[in-house]
Amino acid sequence: MASATNRQILLKSRPSGPPSTANFERVDSAAPEPGEGQMLLRTLYLSLDPYMRGRMNDARSYAKPAELGKPMVGGTISEVVASRNAKFAVGDIVLAYAGWQDYALSDGAGLRKLDAKAAPISTALGVLGMPGMTAYCGLLEIGKPKPGETVVVAAASGAVGSAVGQIARIKGARAVGVAGGVAKCRFVVEELGFDACIDHRAPDFAAQLAAACPKGVDVYFENVGGAVQQAVWPLLNDFARVPVCGVIAQYNATAPSPGPDIATILRKRLLVRGFIVWDFAAREGDFLRDMAAWIREGKLKYREDIVEGLDKAPEAFLGLLEGKNFGKLLVKVA
Ligand SMILES: NC(=O)c1ccc[n+]([C@@H]2O[C@H](COP(=O)([O-])OP(=O)(O)OC[C@H]3O[C@@H](n4cnc5c(N)ncnc54)[C@H](OP(=O)(O)O)[C@@H]3O)[C@@H](O)[C@H]2O)c1
């Protein structure tokens, strides 16, 4: 393997406001040789996720910032191409965290072997991976939708939102999505089976959303913040639950954004709870069992947006922050 070239996309500088391709730099070097107990992983798929915008900042958060001059961090589906580790053989496919590069060394810590016969391997980064588990746990542990209630979720055609609305429907609730543009809204209703989906770019977005939620909103699964949050907030019913999953509309902000009025939380006795998916690590087994069954039974569908080639990763990632992706964004690396 020593002759193979390892393309790496490094974090070159930290953005202030919206990132650009200039924040990244590609460098090529020889793929490393595994030492005793190690193996060499080759990246097949790289996951691109909104949280990566936060890692580009040098700010205190729930995870450490990505390091300047190092490959950008990221989840991968990787193949073991050389092994000096007794637990992994050449040809094994693993869920790893190898980052934006072709090859990485691993000692096996934190890897999960995948069975390519059980499900397409790319799903371990999407509907059967971190984003799917975020939807499952955030909705069921915090949102707790009841039959007949109304659940609203934005970024509804995306990795997390698409699963949130479908799980809400499986639990007997009404699912109202919010998405950017006519094509995404149509997909959310016609393919995913949501009861309605409203385009957040429409000039009368707030009025359309109110009309789609005639009995108010019982669960607002917060994915975006910003203008969508402001339109949903007045529609919340007493005792509504708000799992705060992400605020992608605010990830490029350079100053804190004004949040919802705390008096409303008191007056309506809202439950507003932020979470990071791994808070619910103990539920991973339930998640995999239920989601795999719902996919098999045709109750839960997923869409992937696969970009070809590691070099495309920076541009594709920037597009994710602007809604250019349509489904779970992945890079096919090898
Ligand atoms: N708490 C956790 O542990 C956890 C884990 C995973 C993900 N998340 C969060 O979940 C959210 C969704 O993530 P994902 O992986 O499923 O991404 P995704 O939905 O596949 O892609 C991001 C989508 O966000 C939407 N968006 C971007 N800017 C927006 C804006 N200003 N206003 C409204 N919508 C905007 C775009 O969709 P439209 O074109 O439809 O607007 C874009 O396609 C993100 O906030 C992410 O940070 C949290």
Coordinates of C-alpha atoms and ligand atoms in Angstrom, one line a residue:
M1 CA 0.0 0.0 0.0
A2 CA 3.0 2.3 0.5
S3 CA 2.7 3.5 -3.1
A4 CA -1.0 4.6 -2.8
T5 CA -1.5 8.4 -2.6
N6 CA -3.5 9.7 0.3
R7 CA -5.4 12.8 -0.6
Q8 CA -6.3 14.8 2.5
I9 CA -8.5 17.9 2.8
L10 CA -7.2 20.0 5.6
L11 CA -8.8 22.8 7.6
K12 CA -6.5 25.6 6.5
S13 CA -8.2 28.6 8.3
R14 CA -11.2 29.3 10.5
P15 CA -14.1 31.2 8.9
S16 CA -15.8 34.2 10.5
G17 CA -19.3 34.1 9.1
P18 CA -20.0 31.9 6.1
P19 CA -17.1 29.5 5.2
S20 CA -15.6 29.4 1.8
T21 CA -13.4 26.9 -0.2
A22 CA -10.4 29.0 0.8
N23 CA -10.8 27.6 4.4
F24 CA -9.8 24.2 3.1
E25 CA -6.6 22.9 1.4
R26 CA -5.8 19.6 -0.3
V27 CA -2.5 18.0 0.3
D28 CA -1.2 14.6 -1.1
S29 CA 1.2 12.3 0.6
A30 CA 1.9 8.5 0.6
A31 CA -0.6 6.4 2.5
P32 CA 0.8 5.4 5.9
E33 CA 1.9 1.9 6.8
P34 CA 0.1 0.2 9.7
G35 CA 2.2 -0.6 12.8
E36 CA 1.6 -3.5 15.2
G37 CA -2.1 -3.7 16.2
Q38 CA -3.1 -1.1 13.6
M39 CA -4.8 -1.3 10.2
L40 CA -5.1 0.9 7.2
L41 CA -8.6 2.1 6.3
R42 CA -9.6 3.2 2.9
T43 CA -12.5 5.7 2.8
L44 CA -15.4 4.5 0.6
Y45 CA -18.0 7.1 1.8
L46 CA -17.5 10.4 3.7
S47 CA -20.5 11.9 5.6
L48 CA -21.0 15.7 5.4
D49 CA -23.0 17.0 8.3
P50 CA -24.0 20.5 9.5
Y51 CA -22.1 20.0 12.9
M52 CA -18.9 20.3 10.9
R53 CA -19.5 24.1 10.6
G54 CA -19.2 24.3 14.4
R55 CA -16.0 22.3 14.4
M56 CA -14.4 24.9 12.1
N57 CA -14.7 27.5 14.9
D58 CA -12.2 27.7 17.8
A59 CA -15.0 27.9 20.3
R60 CA -16.0 25.9 23.4
S61 CA -18.7 23.4 22.5
Y62 CA -19.8 19.9 23.3
A63 CA -16.9 18.7 21.1
K64 CA -13.3 19.9 20.4
P65 CA -12.7 22.1 17.4
A66 CA -11.1 20.6 14.3
E67 CA -7.4 21.3 14.3
L68 CA -5.9 23.7 11.8
G69 CA -3.6 21.9 9.3
K70 CA -5.2 18.5 10.0
P71 CA -7.7 16.6 7.9
M72 CA -11.3 17.8 8.5
V73 CA -13.1 15.5 10.8
G74 CA -16.0 13.3 9.6
G75 CA -17.7 10.0 9.8
T76 CA -16.8 7.5 7.1
I77 CA -17.6 4.1 5.7
S78 CA -14.1 2.5 5.3
E79 CA -12.7 -0.7 4.1
V80 CA -9.8 -2.4 5.8
V81 CA -7.1 -2.7 3.2
A82 CA -4.2 -3.8 5.4
S83 CA -4.4 -5.2 8.9
R84 CA -2.0 -6.0 11.7
N85 CA -4.9 -6.2 14.1
A86 CA -6.3 -9.6 15.0
K87 CA -9.9 -8.4 15.3
F88 CA -10.1 -7.0 11.8
A89 CA -9.4 -8.7 8.4
V90 CA -8.7 -7.2 5.0
G91 CA -12.0 -6.6 3.3
D92 CA -14.0 -5.8 6.5
I93 CA -16.2 -2.8 6.0
V94 CA -16.4 -0.5 9.1
L95 CA -18.2 2.6 10.3
A96 CA -15.2 4.9 11.2
Y97 CA -14.3 8.5 11.9
A98 CA -11.5 8.7 9.4
G99 CA -12.2 12.3 8.2
W100 CA -11.7 14.0 4.9
Q101 CA -9.0 11.8 3.4
D102 CA -8.5 8.6 1.3
Y103 CA -6.6 6.6 3.9
A104 CA -6.3 6.6 7.7
L105 CA -4.7 4.4 10.4
S106 CA -6.8 2.9 13.1
D107 CA -6.2 0.7 16.1
G108 CA -9.8 -0.5 16.0
A109 CA -11.1 1.8 18.8
G110 CA -14.6 3.1 18.1
L111 CA -15.1 1.1 14.9
R112 CA -18.3 -0.8 14.1
K113 CA -18.2 -3.7 11.6
L114 CA -21.0 -3.5 9.0
D115 CA -22.8 -6.3 7.3
A116 CA -23.1 -5.2 3.6
K117 CA -25.8 -7.9 3.2
A118 CA -28.1 -6.5 5.9
A119 CA -28.4 -2.9 4.5
P120 CA -26.6 -0.7 1.9
I121 CA -23.4 0.3 3.7
S122 CA -24.0 4.1 3.1
T123 CA -27.1 3.9 5.3
A124 CA -24.8 3.6 8.4
L125 CA -24.0 7.3 7.9
G126 CA -27.6 8.3 7.4
V127 CA -30.9 6.7 8.2
L128 CA -29.3 3.8 10.1
G129 CA -26.6 6.0 11.5
M130 CA -26.1 9.2 13.5
P131 CA -28.8 11.3 11.7
G132 CA -31.4 8.6 11.9
M133 CA -30.7 8.0 15.6
T134 CA -30.9 11.8 16.2
A135 CA -34.4 11.8 14.7
Y136 CA -35.5 8.6 16.6
C137 CA -34.2 9.6 20.0
G138 CA -35.0 13.3 19.8
L139 CA -38.5 12.7 18.7
L140 CA -39.4 9.7 20.9
E141 CA -37.5 10.7 24.1
I142 CA -38.2 14.4 24.2
G143 CA -41.0 15.1 21.6
K144 CA -43.1 12.1 22.7
P145 CA -45.8 12.6 19.9
K146 CA -49.2 11.2 20.7
P147 CA -51.8 10.0 18.1
G148 CA -53.6 13.0 16.6
E149 CA -51.0 15.5 17.7
T150 CA -49.2 17.8 15.2
V151 CA -45.4 17.6 14.8
V152 CA -43.6 20.3 12.8
V153 CA -40.0 19.7 11.5
A154 CA -37.9 21.8 9.2
A155 CA -35.1 20.6 6.8
A156 CA -37.8 18.0 6.2
S157 CA -36.2 16.4 3.1
G158 CA -32.9 16.1 4.9
A159 CA -31.3 13.3 6.9
V160 CA -32.8 14.1 10.3
G161 CA -36.0 15.8 9.3
S162 CA -37.2 13.2 6.8
A163 CA -37.0 10.5 9.5
V164 CA -38.6 12.7 12.2
G165 CA -41.8 13.3 10.1
Q166 CA -42.1 9.6 9.1
I167 CA -41.6 8.4 12.7
A168 CA -44.2 10.9 13.8
R169 CA -46.7 9.4 11.3
I170 CA -45.8 5.8 12.4
K171 CA -46.7 7.0 16.0
G172 CA -50.1 8.3 14.7
A173 CA -49.3 12.0 14.7
R174 CA -49.7 14.5 11.9
A175 CA -46.4 15.5 10.3
V176 CA -46.0 19.0 8.9
G177 CA -42.6 19.6 7.2
V178 CA -40.9 22.8 6.2
A179 CA -38.4 22.7 3.3
G180 CA -36.7 25.0 0.8
G181 CA -38.4 25.0 -2.5
V182 CA -41.2 23.3 -4.4
A183 CA -39.4 20.1 -5.4
K184 CA -38.3 19.3 -1.8
C185 CA -41.9 20.1 -0.5
R186 CA -43.4 17.8 -3.1
F187 CA -41.0 15.0 -2.3
V188 CA -41.8 15.3 1.4
V189 CA -45.5 14.9 0.9
E190 CA -45.7 12.6 -2.1
E191 CA -42.7 10.3 -1.4
L192 CA -42.3 10.5 2.4
G193 CA -46.0 10.7 3.2
F194 CA -46.0 13.9 5.4
D195 CA -49.4 15.5 5.8
A196 CA -48.2 18.8 4.5
C197 CA -44.9 20.6 3.7
I198 CA -44.4 24.4 3.5
D199 CA -41.7 26.2 1.6
H200 CA -39.9 28.5 4.0
R201 CA -38.9 30.8 1.2
A202 CA -42.5 31.6 0.3
P203 CA -43.4 35.2 1.1
D204 CA -46.4 34.1 3.0
F205 CA -44.6 31.2 4.7
A206 CA -45.9 32.0 8.3
A207 CA -49.6 32.2 7.1
Q208 CA -49.2 28.9 5.1
L209 CA -47.7 27.2 8.1
A210 CA -50.5 28.4 10.4
A211 CA -53.1 27.1 7.9
A212 CA -51.4 23.7 7.8
C213 CA -51.6 23.4 11.6
P214 CA -55.2 24.2 12.3
K215 CA -55.0 22.6 15.8
G216 CA -51.7 24.2 16.7
V217 CA -48.3 22.5 17.2
D218 CA -47.7 19.9 19.9
V219 CA -44.1 19.0 18.9
Y220 CA -41.7 21.3 17.2
F221 CA -38.6 19.4 16.4
E222 CA -36.1 22.3 16.1
N223 CA -33.6 21.8 13.3
V224 CA -33.0 25.3 11.9
G225 CA -33.9 28.2 14.3
G226 CA -34.2 31.6 12.6
A227 CA -37.3 32.6 10.6
V228 CA -38.8 29.1 10.8
Q229 CA -38.6 29.1 14.6
Q230 CA -40.3 32.5 14.8
A231 CA -43.2 31.3 12.6
V232 CA -43.7 28.2 14.6
W233 CA -43.4 29.7 18.1
P234 CA -46.8 31.4 18.2
L235 CA -48.5 28.2 17.0
L236 CA -47.3 26.1 19.9
N237 CA -50.0 24.6 22.1
D238 CA -49.9 24.4 25.9
F239 CA -47.6 21.7 27.0
A240 CA -45.9 21.5 23.6
R241 CA -42.5 19.8 23.5
V242 CA -39.5 21.3 21.6
P243 CA -36.5 18.9 21.1
V244 CA -33.8 21.4 20.2
C245 CA -31.7 19.4 17.7
G246 CA -30.0 22.0 15.6
V247 CA -30.1 25.7 14.5
I248 CA -28.5 25.5 11.1
A249 CA -29.9 29.0 10.1
Q250 CA -27.6 30.4 12.8
Y251 CA -24.4 28.4 12.3
N252 CA -22.7 31.2 10.4
A253 CA -23.8 34.0 12.8
T254 CA -21.1 36.0 14.3
A255 CA -23.3 37.3 17.2
P256 CA -25.9 35.5 19.4
S257 CA -29.3 35.4 17.7
P258 CA -32.4 36.6 19.6
G259 CA -34.2 33.5 20.9
P260 CA -37.9 32.9 21.7
D261 CA -39.5 34.7 24.6
I262 CA -39.0 32.8 27.9
A263 CA -42.4 34.1 29.2
T264 CA -44.1 32.0 26.5
I265 CA -42.3 28.9 27.9
L266 CA -43.8 29.7 31.3
R267 CA -47.2 30.7 30.1
K268 CA -47.7 27.6 27.8
R269 CA -45.7 25.3 30.1
L270 CA -43.5 24.3 27.2
L271 CA -40.7 21.6 27.5
V272 CA -37.7 22.9 25.6
R273 CA -34.8 20.6 25.7
G274 CA -31.5 20.6 23.8
F275 CA -29.8 17.3 23.1
I276 CA -26.8 15.8 21.4
V277 CA -27.6 12.4 19.8
W278 CA -25.0 10.5 22.0
D279 CA -26.9 11.6 25.1
F280 CA -29.1 8.6 24.1
A281 CA -26.3 6.1 23.3
A282 CA -28.1 3.5 25.5
R283 CA -31.0 3.5 23.0
E284 CA -28.8 2.6 20.0
G285 CA -30.1 -1.0 20.0
D286 CA -33.7 0.0 20.0
F287 CA -33.0 2.5 17.3
L288 CA -31.4 0.0 15.0
R289 CA -34.0 -2.6 15.6
D290 CA -37.0 -0.3 15.0
M291 CA -35.6 1.7 12.1
A292 CA -34.4 -1.4 10.2
A293 CA -37.9 -3.0 10.6
W294 CA -39.7 0.2 9.5
I295 CA -37.5 0.4 6.4
R296 CA -38.1 -3.3 5.6
E297 CA -41.8 -2.8 6.0
G298 CA -41.8 0.2 3.6
K299 CA -43.0 2.6 6.4
L300 CA -39.8 4.6 6.4
K301 CA -38.0 5.9 3.3
Y302 CA -34.7 7.7 2.9
R303 CA -33.0 9.7 0.2
E304 CA -29.3 10.1 -0.3
D305 CA -27.5 12.9 -2.2
I306 CA -24.2 11.4 -3.2
V307 CA -21.4 13.6 -4.6
E308 CA -18.6 11.8 -6.5
G309 CA -15.0 12.5 -5.4
L310 CA -13.2 13.7 -2.3
D311 CA -12.2 17.0 -4.0
K312 CA -15.9 17.9 -4.2
A313 CA -16.2 17.7 -0.4
P314 CA -15.6 21.4 0.5
E315 CA -18.0 22.7 -2.1
A316 CA -20.7 20.1 -1.2
F317 CA -20.3 21.0 2.4
L318 CA -20.8 24.7 1.7
G319 CA -23.9 23.8 -0.3
L320 CA -25.3 21.9 2.7
L321 CA -25.4 25.1 4.7
E322 CA -27.4 26.7 1.9
G323 CA -29.9 23.9 1.3
K324 CA -28.3 22.7 -2.0
N325 CA -28.3 19.1 -0.8
F326 CA -31.5 17.0 -1.4
G327 CA -31.3 14.1 1.1
K328 CA -28.5 12.8 3.3
L329 CA -25.3 14.3 1.9
L330 CA -22.4 11.8 1.3
V331 CA -19.2 11.9 -0.7
K332 CA -18.3 8.7 -2.6
V333 CA -14.6 8.7 -2.2
A334 CA -13.6 5.3 -3.5
Ligands
LIG1 N1 -28.3 17.4 18.2 C1 -27.7 16.4 17.5 O1 -27.1 15.5 18.0 C2 -27.8 16.5 16.0 C3 -27.3 15.4 15.2 C4 -27.5 15.5 13.8 C5 -28.0 16.7 13.2 N2 -28.3 17.7 14.0 C6 -28.9 18.9 13.4 O2 -30.0 18.6 12.7 C7 -30.3 19.5 11.7 C8 -30.5 18.8 10.3 O3 -29.2 18.1 10.0 P1 -29.2 17.1 8.8 O4 -27.9 16.3 8.9 O5 -30.4 16.3 8.7 O6 -29.0 18.1 7.6 P2 -29.9 18.1 6.2 O7 -31.3 18.4 6.6 O8 -29.6 16.9 5.4 O9 -29.2 19.3 5.5 C9 -29.3 20.6 6.0 C10 -30.6 21.4 5.5 O10 -30.8 22.5 6.4 C11 -31.7 23.4 5.7 N3 -31.3 24.7 5.9 C12 -30.1 25.3 5.8 N4 -30.1 26.6 6.1 C13 -31.4 26.9 6.4 C14 -32.0 28.0 6.9 N5 -31.4 29.2 7.0 N6 -33.4 28.0 7.1 C15 -34.0 26.8 7.0 N7 -33.5 25.7 6.6 C16 -32.1 25.7 6.3 C17 -31.6 23.0 4.2 O11 -32.8 22.4 3.8 P3 -34.0 23.2 3.0 O12 -33.4 23.5 1.6 O13 -35.1 22.3 3.1 O14 -34.1 24.5 3.8 C18 -30.5 22.0 4.1 O15 -30.6 21.1 3.1 C19 -29.0 20.5 11.7 O16 -29.4 21.6 12.4 C20 -28.0 19.7 12.4 O17 -27.0 20.5 13.0 C21 -28.2 17.6 15.4

